Tab-separated table of C-alpha atoms in Angstrom:
chain	number	residue	atom	x	y	z
A	1129	ARG	CA	104.125	118.359	68.716
A	1130	ILE	CA	104.964	117.591	72.199
A	1131	ARG	CA	102.441	118.980	74.533
A	1132	ALA	CA	101.412	121.202	71.725
A	1133	GLY	CA	98.155	122.325	73.381
A	1134	ARG	CA	99.569	123.322	76.756
A	1135	SER	CA	100.400	126.761	78.112
A	1136	GLN	CA	103.886	126.189	77.697
A	1137	PRO	CA	104.286	123.876	75.019
A	1138	GLY	CA	107.279	121.306	74.659
A	1139	LEU	CA	109.249	119.878	77.221
A	1140	ARG	CA	109.408	121.149	80.861
A	1141	PRO	CA	112.268	120.295	83.456
A	1142	GLN	CA	110.614	116.722	84.531
A	1143	HIS	CA	110.098	115.903	81.078
A	1144	LEU	CA	113.394	116.448	80.010
A	1145	SER	CA	115.357	114.956	82.875
A	1146	GLY	CA	113.161	111.765	82.708
A	1147	LEU	CA	114.435	111.430	79.227
A	1148	GLU	CA	118.001	112.092	79.940
A	1149	MET	CA	117.620	109.354	82.574
A	1150	ILE	CA	115.926	106.774	79.993
A	1151	ARG	CA	118.851	107.716	77.618
A	1152	ASP	CA	121.642	106.808	80.311
A	1153	LEU	CA	119.722	103.821	81.409
A	1154	CYS	CA	120.070	102.154	78.050
A	1155	ASP	CA	123.195	103.918	76.335
A	1156	GLY	CA	120.663	105.797	73.900
A	1157	LYS	CA	120.858	108.904	71.803
A	1158	LEU	CA	118.455	112.017	72.446
A	1159	ASN	CA	118.141	114.516	70.005
A	1160	GLY	CA	115.970	117.827	70.531
A	1161	GLY	CA	116.624	117.160	74.152
A	1162	GLU	CA	116.099	120.870	75.705
A	1163	ILE	CA	113.375	122.551	77.610
A	1164	GLY	CA	110.687	123.964	75.324
A	1165	SER	CA	111.357	121.509	72.479
A	1166	THR	CA	108.163	120.061	70.566
A	1167	GLU	CA	110.268	117.216	68.791
A	1168	ILE	CA	112.637	114.622	69.759
A	1169	THR	CA	114.520	111.808	68.314
A	1170	PHE	CA	115.282	109.004	70.517
A	1171	THR	CA	117.279	105.857	69.591
A	1172	PRO	CA	117.331	103.363	72.547
A	1173	GLY	CA	120.103	100.742	73.272
A	1174	LYS	CA	120.150	97.925	75.667
A	1175	ILE	CA	118.610	98.604	79.003
A	1176	LYS	CA	121.356	97.971	81.464
A	1177	GLY	CA	119.956	98.990	84.820
A	1178	GLY	CA	122.436	100.352	87.743
A	1179	THR	CA	122.276	103.253	89.854
A	1180	HIS	CA	120.907	106.757	88.109
A	1181	THR	CA	119.876	110.010	89.056
A	1182	ALA	CA	117.179	112.513	87.567
A	1183	ASP	CA	116.963	115.809	89.142
A	1184	THR	CA	114.467	118.353	87.614
A	1185	LYS	CA	116.358	121.220	89.533
A	1186	THR	CA	112.640	122.346	90.191
A	1187	ALA	CA	109.547	121.178	91.744
A	1188	GLY	CA	109.025	118.841	88.930
A	1189	SER	CA	107.459	115.672	89.826
A	1190	VAL	CA	109.429	112.709	90.920
A	1191	CYS	CA	106.482	110.829	90.621
A	1192	LEU	CA	106.391	111.425	86.929
A	1193	LEU	CA	109.845	110.449	86.896
A	1194	MET	CA	109.280	107.253	88.389
A	1195	GLN	CA	106.460	106.839	85.770
A	1196	VAL	CA	108.909	107.158	82.968
A	1197	ALA	CA	111.739	104.827	84.443
A	1198	MET	CA	109.549	102.235	85.672
A	1199	PRO	CA	108.505	100.011	82.487
A	1200	CYS	CA	112.397	100.370	81.397
A	1201	VAL	CA	113.857	99.306	84.111
A	1202	LEU	CA	111.556	96.254	84.614
A	1203	PHE	CA	113.384	94.813	81.123
A	1204	ALA	CA	116.702	95.686	82.428
A	1205	ALA	CA	119.588	93.421	82.472
A	1206	SER	CA	120.302	94.199	86.003
A	1207	PRO	CA	118.442	95.694	89.489
A	1208	SER	CA	118.238	99.614	89.307
A	1209	GLU	CA	118.464	102.207	91.911
A	1210	LEU	CA	116.793	105.411	91.082
A	1211	HIS	CA	117.602	108.731	92.633
A	1212	LEU	CA	114.815	111.077	91.655
A	1213	LYS	CA	115.032	114.513	92.858
A	1214	GLY	CA	112.220	117.463	92.650
A	1215	GLY	CA	108.909	118.279	93.965
A	1216	THR	CA	107.353	115.129	95.846
A	1217	ASN	CA	103.860	117.168	96.554
A	1218	ALA	CA	103.084	118.919	93.528
A	1219	GLU	CA	100.142	120.353	91.691
A	1220	MET	CA	99.083	118.460	88.379
A	1221	ALA	CA	100.952	115.276	89.160
A	1222	PRO	CA	100.342	112.291	91.519
A	1223	GLN	CA	101.642	113.171	95.201
A	1224	ILE	CA	104.394	110.671	96.594
A	1225	ASP	CA	102.007	109.775	99.192
A	1226	TYR	CA	99.435	108.306	96.587
A	1227	THR	CA	102.596	106.669	94.651
A	1228	VAL	CA	103.352	104.524	97.948
A	1229	MET	CA	99.555	104.134	99.356
A	1230	VAL	CA	97.823	103.639	96.151
A	1231	PHE	CA	99.625	103.210	93.033
A	1232	LYS	CA	102.496	100.888	94.427
A	1233	PRO	CA	100.170	97.960	96.182
A	1234	ILE	CA	98.224	97.891	92.861
A	1235	ILE	CA	100.748	98.155	90.141
A	1236	GLU	CA	102.572	95.084	92.278
A	1237	LYS	CA	99.755	92.988	91.015
A	1238	PHE	CA	101.583	92.626	87.616
A	1239	ASN	CA	103.694	90.522	89.578
A	1240	PHE	CA	106.752	92.631	90.346
A	1241	THR	CA	107.660	94.681	93.577
A	1242	PHE	CA	109.825	97.702	94.162
A	1243	ASN	CA	111.142	99.900	96.976
A	1244	CYS	CA	110.391	103.599	97.355
A	1245	ASP	CA	112.057	105.518	100.076
A	1246	ILE	CA	111.070	109.037	100.573
A	1247	LYS	CA	114.270	110.578	101.835
A	1248	ARG	CA	113.259	114.025	101.552
A	1249	ARG	CA	110.078	116.059	100.862
A	1250	GLY	CA	109.898	119.017	98.321
A	1251	TYR	CA	107.085	121.505	97.540
A	1252	TYR	CA	106.150	124.055	95.141
A	1253	PRO	CA	108.244	126.387	94.127
A	1254	GLN	CA	111.717	125.237	95.015
A	1255	GLY	CA	111.300	121.444	94.984
A	1256	GLY	CA	114.576	119.690	96.679
A	1257	GLY	CA	112.759	116.610	97.524
A	1258	GLU	CA	114.309	113.072	96.836
A	1259	VAL	CA	113.097	109.631	96.546
A	1260	VAL	CA	115.154	106.583	96.032
A	1261	VAL	CA	113.637	103.752	93.924
A	1262	GLN	CA	115.015	100.146	94.013
A	1263	MET	CA	113.893	97.720	91.504
A	1264	SER	CA	114.864	94.445	90.143
A	1265	PRO	CA	113.928	93.164	86.510
A	1266	VAL	CA	111.431	90.820	85.695
A	1267	LYS	CA	111.258	87.827	83.002
A	1268	GLU	CA	107.721	89.173	81.962
A	1269	LEU	CA	104.630	90.970	83.564
A	1270	SER	CA	101.342	89.113	84.528
A	1271	PRO	CA	98.079	90.595	83.337
A	1272	ILE	CA	95.656	91.790	86.008
A	1273	ASN	CA	92.172	91.462	86.357
A	1274	LEU	CA	90.341	94.170	88.637
A	1275	THR	CA	86.619	94.035	87.860
A	1276	GLU	CA	85.039	93.617	91.540
A	1277	ARG	CA	84.909	96.706	93.475
A	1278	GLY	CA	83.687	95.307	96.768
A	1279	THR	CA	82.558	97.283	99.534
A	1280	VAL	CA	84.260	99.953	101.188
A	1281	THR	CA	85.934	98.547	104.393
A	1282	LYS	CA	88.416	101.238	105.537
A	1283	ILE	CA	89.000	105.113	105.130
A	1284	TYR	CA	92.557	106.534	106.122
A	1285	GLY	CA	94.972	108.923	105.515
A	1286	ARG	CA	97.305	111.831	106.127
A	1287	ALA	CA	97.095	115.286	106.338
A	1288	PHE	CA	100.570	116.953	106.565
A	1289	VAL	CA	102.236	120.493	106.993
A	1290	ALA	CA	105.983	121.278	106.520
A	1291	GLY	CA	108.115	124.069	106.870
A	1292	ALA	CA	106.443	127.185	108.621
A	1293	LEU	CA	103.121	125.786	108.817
A	1294	PRO	CA	101.436	125.189	112.212
A	1295	ILE	CA	100.217	121.440	112.650
A	1296	LYS	CA	96.691	123.145	113.738
A	1297	LEU	CA	96.342	123.441	109.969
A	1298	ALA	CA	96.662	119.671	109.333
A	1299	LYS	CA	94.081	119.196	112.103
A	1300	ASP	CA	91.933	121.515	110.339
A	1301	MET	CA	92.399	119.860	107.001
A	1302	SER	CA	91.559	116.347	108.419
A	1303	ALA	CA	88.642	117.510	110.518
A	1304	ALA	CA	87.077	119.000	107.367
A	1305	ALA	CA	87.623	115.855	105.089
A	1306	VAL	CA	86.168	113.685	107.721
A	1307	ARG	CA	83.052	115.930	108.309
A	1308	CYS	CA	82.352	115.908	104.348
A	1309	ILE	CA	82.940	112.061	103.999
A	1310	ARG	CA	80.719	111.347	107.133
A	1311	ARG	CA	77.571	113.227	105.497
A	1312	GLU	CA	77.724	110.197	102.753
A	1313	ILE	CA	79.347	107.201	104.729
A	1314	ARG	CA	78.199	106.912	108.550
A	1315	ASP	CA	79.256	103.634	109.656
A	1316	LEU	CA	82.910	103.554	108.987
A	1317	TYR	CA	85.828	104.741	111.134
A	1318	ILE	CA	87.772	107.507	109.383
A	1319	ASN	CA	91.491	107.720	110.272
A	1320	ILE	CA	93.217	110.723	108.822
A	1321	GLN	CA	96.402	111.295	110.911
A	1322	PRO	CA	97.459	115.023	111.380
A	1323	VAL	CA	101.305	115.231	110.650
A	1324	ARG	CA	103.944	117.548	110.724
A	1325	GLU	CA	107.001	116.671	108.440
A	1326	PRO	CA	110.135	116.532	110.363
A	1327	ASP	CA	112.233	119.687	109.179
A	1328	ASP	CA	115.567	117.332	108.342
A	1329	GLN	CA	113.152	115.453	106.029
A	1330	ALA	CA	111.536	118.363	104.154
A	1331	VAL	CA	112.550	121.268	101.868
A	1332	GLY	CA	110.537	124.663	102.141
A	1333	THR	CA	106.768	124.848	103.132
A	1334	GLY	CA	104.168	123.060	101.973
A	1335	SER	CA	100.568	121.377	103.266
A	1336	GLY	CA	98.201	118.907	101.741
A	1337	ILE	CA	96.142	115.838	102.227
A	1338	ILE	CA	95.581	112.462	100.788
A	1339	ILE	CA	92.616	109.891	101.892
A	1340	VAL	CA	92.531	106.346	100.447
A	1341	ALA	CA	89.427	104.015	100.751
A	1342	GLU	CA	90.195	100.345	100.873
A	1343	THR	CA	87.714	97.523	99.664
A	1344	SER	CA	86.633	94.320	100.469
A	1345	THR	CA	88.197	93.048	97.308
A	1346	GLY	CA	91.311	94.978	98.050
A	1347	CYS	CA	90.668	98.052	95.660
A	1348	LEU	CA	92.232	101.296	96.796
A	1349	LEU	CA	90.688	104.478	95.483
A	1350	ALA	CA	91.899	108.008	96.784
A	1351	GLY	CA	91.251	111.768	96.746
A	1352	SER	CA	93.982	114.272	97.346
A	1353	SER	CA	94.635	118.132	97.723
A	1354	LEU	CA	97.342	120.836	98.048
A	1355	GLY	CA	97.430	123.591	100.240
A	1356	LYS	CA	98.591	126.902	98.994
A	1357	ARG	CA	98.974	130.461	100.267
A	1358	GLY	CA	95.474	132.097	100.642
A	1359	LYS	CA	93.813	129.081	100.329
A	1360	ASN	CA	91.539	128.045	103.573
A	1361	ALA	CA	92.541	124.761	105.329
A	1362	ASP	CA	89.010	123.439	105.386
A	1363	LYS	CA	88.612	123.972	101.477
A	1364	VAL	CA	91.764	121.630	101.072
A	1365	GLY	CA	90.148	119.012	103.320
A	1366	ILE	CA	86.944	119.247	101.386
A	1367	GLU	CA	88.381	119.070	97.977
A	1368	ALA	CA	90.256	115.834	98.721
A	1369	ALA	CA	87.211	114.444	100.502
A	1370	GLU	CA	84.592	115.358	97.484
A	1371	MET	CA	87.307	113.594	95.267
A	1372	LEU	CA	87.464	110.380	96.907
A	1373	LEU	CA	83.561	110.471	97.076
A	1374	GLN	CA	83.486	111.182	93.259
A	1375	ASN	CA	85.974	108.285	92.626
A	1376	LEU	CA	83.497	106.041	94.822
A	1377	LYS	CA	80.647	106.950	92.930
A	1378	HIS	CA	81.303	105.611	89.748
A	1379	GLY	CA	81.653	102.287	91.036
A	1380	GLY	CA	85.252	101.636	89.291
A	1381	THR	CA	87.834	99.215	90.977
A	1382	VAL	CA	90.520	102.281	90.167
A	1383	ASP	CA	90.515	105.875	90.515
A	1384	ASP	CA	90.644	108.476	88.170
A	1385	SER	CA	94.307	109.034	88.834
A	1386	LEU	CA	95.402	105.502	88.614
A	1387	GLN	CA	93.522	104.790	85.251
A	1388	ASP	CA	96.129	106.031	82.898
A	1389	GLN	CA	99.138	104.930	84.892
A	1390	LEU	CA	98.071	101.057	84.368
A	1391	ILE	CA	97.938	101.307	80.439
A	1392	ILE	CA	101.561	100.940	79.597
A	1393	PHE	CA	101.948	98.087	82.361
A	1394	MET	CA	98.574	96.139	80.542
A	1395	ALA	CA	100.118	96.786	77.110
A	1396	LEU	CA	103.506	94.956	77.960
A	1397	ALA	CA	102.006	91.970	80.099
A	1398	LYS	CA	101.455	88.519	78.759
A	1399	GLY	CA	97.658	87.802	78.495
A	1400	VAL	CA	94.465	89.832	78.909
A	1401	SER	CA	93.946	92.295	81.607
A	1402	ARG	CA	90.967	93.775	82.748
A	1403	VAL	CA	90.055	96.988	84.472
A	1404	LYS	CA	86.590	98.552	85.852
A	1405	SER	CA	86.852	102.175	85.617
A	1406	GLY	CA	84.692	105.131	85.783
A	1407	PRO	CA	84.279	107.471	82.802
A	1408	ILE	CA	87.778	107.047	80.657
A	1409	THR	CA	89.956	110.242	81.168
A	1410	LEU	CA	91.605	112.024	78.500
A	1411	HIS	CA	94.802	110.972	80.112
A	1412	THR	CA	93.923	107.361	79.596
A	1413	GLN	CA	92.655	107.743	75.806
A	1414	THR	CA	96.023	109.444	75.069
A	1415	ALA	CA	97.904	106.522	76.953
A	1416	ILE	CA	95.887	103.852	74.982
A	1417	HIS	CA	96.641	105.799	71.687
A	1418	PHE	CA	100.472	105.687	72.366
A	1419	ALA	CA	100.516	102.119	73.809
A	1420	GLU	CA	98.622	100.773	70.621
A	1421	GLN	CA	101.023	102.653	68.335
A	1422	LEU	CA	103.863	101.558	70.083
A	1423	THR	CA	103.281	97.955	70.979
A	1424	LYS	CA	101.400	95.223	69.439
A	1425	ALA	CA	98.924	95.305	72.191
A	1426	LYS	CA	95.035	96.083	71.727
A	1427	PHE	CA	92.695	97.758	73.798
A	1428	THR	CA	89.004	97.910	74.034
A	1429	VAL	CA	86.851	100.066	76.294
A	1430	THR	CA	83.327	98.873	76.701
A	1431	LYS	CA	80.583	100.547	78.848
A	1432	SER	CA	79.962	98.265	81.751
A	1433	GLU	CA	76.489	96.479	81.701
A	1434	GLU	CA	75.831	94.509	84.763
A	1435	GLU	CA	75.449	97.447	87.255
A	1436	ASP	CA	73.157	99.829	88.260
A	1437	PRO	CA	72.146	101.977	85.153
A	1438	GLY	CA	72.962	104.958	87.166
A	1439	ASN	CA	76.474	103.972	87.498
A	1440	ASP	CA	78.947	105.170	84.775
A	1441	THR	CA	81.415	102.366	84.484
A	1442	TYR	CA	83.720	100.922	81.738
A	1443	ILE	CA	85.585	97.915	81.236
A	1444	ILE	CA	89.369	98.508	80.045
A	1445	GLU	CA	90.227	95.564	78.259
A	1446	CYS	CA	93.718	94.900	76.880
A	1447	GLN	CA	95.219	91.974	74.876
A	1448	GLY	CA	98.894	92.625	76.158
A	1449	MET	CA	101.962	92.082	73.822
A	1450	GLY	CA	103.820	89.915	76.170
A	1451	MET	CA	107.196	91.545	76.525
A	1452	ILE	CA	109.996	89.379	77.219
A	1453	ASN	CA	112.943	90.358	78.970
A	1454	SER	CA	115.637	88.641	76.908
A	1455	ASN	CA	118.567	89.947	79.133
A	1456	LEU	CA	117.217	87.240	81.840
A	1457	LYS	CA	117.968	83.630	81.114
A	1458	CYS	CA	115.755	81.754	83.738
């Protein structure tokens, strides 16, 4: 019943290319691997690393491809280089800027590092973007403890246009976002850079904005939005600003987009991980459900009591399964 409730049920191009990449990474067998398929059988072999390419051939998200591959290549026998092709800034998925600015520094707290090189940006509908991810395997993942939010110390970001769009749009998005944040947070310098993506580094036409808040304890929370034809630039900027303010309001240490992306790493890590978050998203509930079914990890979610009762915060706690990479001797 893969994606049974969606308007287009079953596998979409990015899910299929993700599965095919994992199959190739581990010499596995995949049955039922076609677009629209609601049932697959996957038999993994040994994860071997190396250079692999996944191409959605659409604006399917390269960030979703990265999410599929990352937990696998961490437990490979040798380093991996993944060439991921598709949309870098697409609706209904993290933007590549979010992956680099927020996901990467936080996920590296599990005690691994990776390199993400944006070769070309690609937008809806034609895609054509490419990122190269390089990653070495680890023996095991360390647990994380993200329970102290701290105070917001910096707010920064980028508003971008590419292709046929004038830089004025980026400036308008940025200015509208700054005005919106200023109403709530008056005493911080807000630096949202308007940029025009170089023509040789972007395919097609697109625009959008990402704004990141950094706190005194090293938390990163974000808001983002994409432009589309007929959507006013101010509205794009305000949407991203409101999303950021919303994420700051609940008092969690992670924003709503990062929540579910941490679950699989918490499940694989050795030891107890704790993350304070805002209201648990449906994505996170789903991720916890499957992580518990597929690993011996145990999750508990409790309402966080210590704060101001107005805050809707929760503690996601996980006793990780302590996955060991048997390919690595040291």
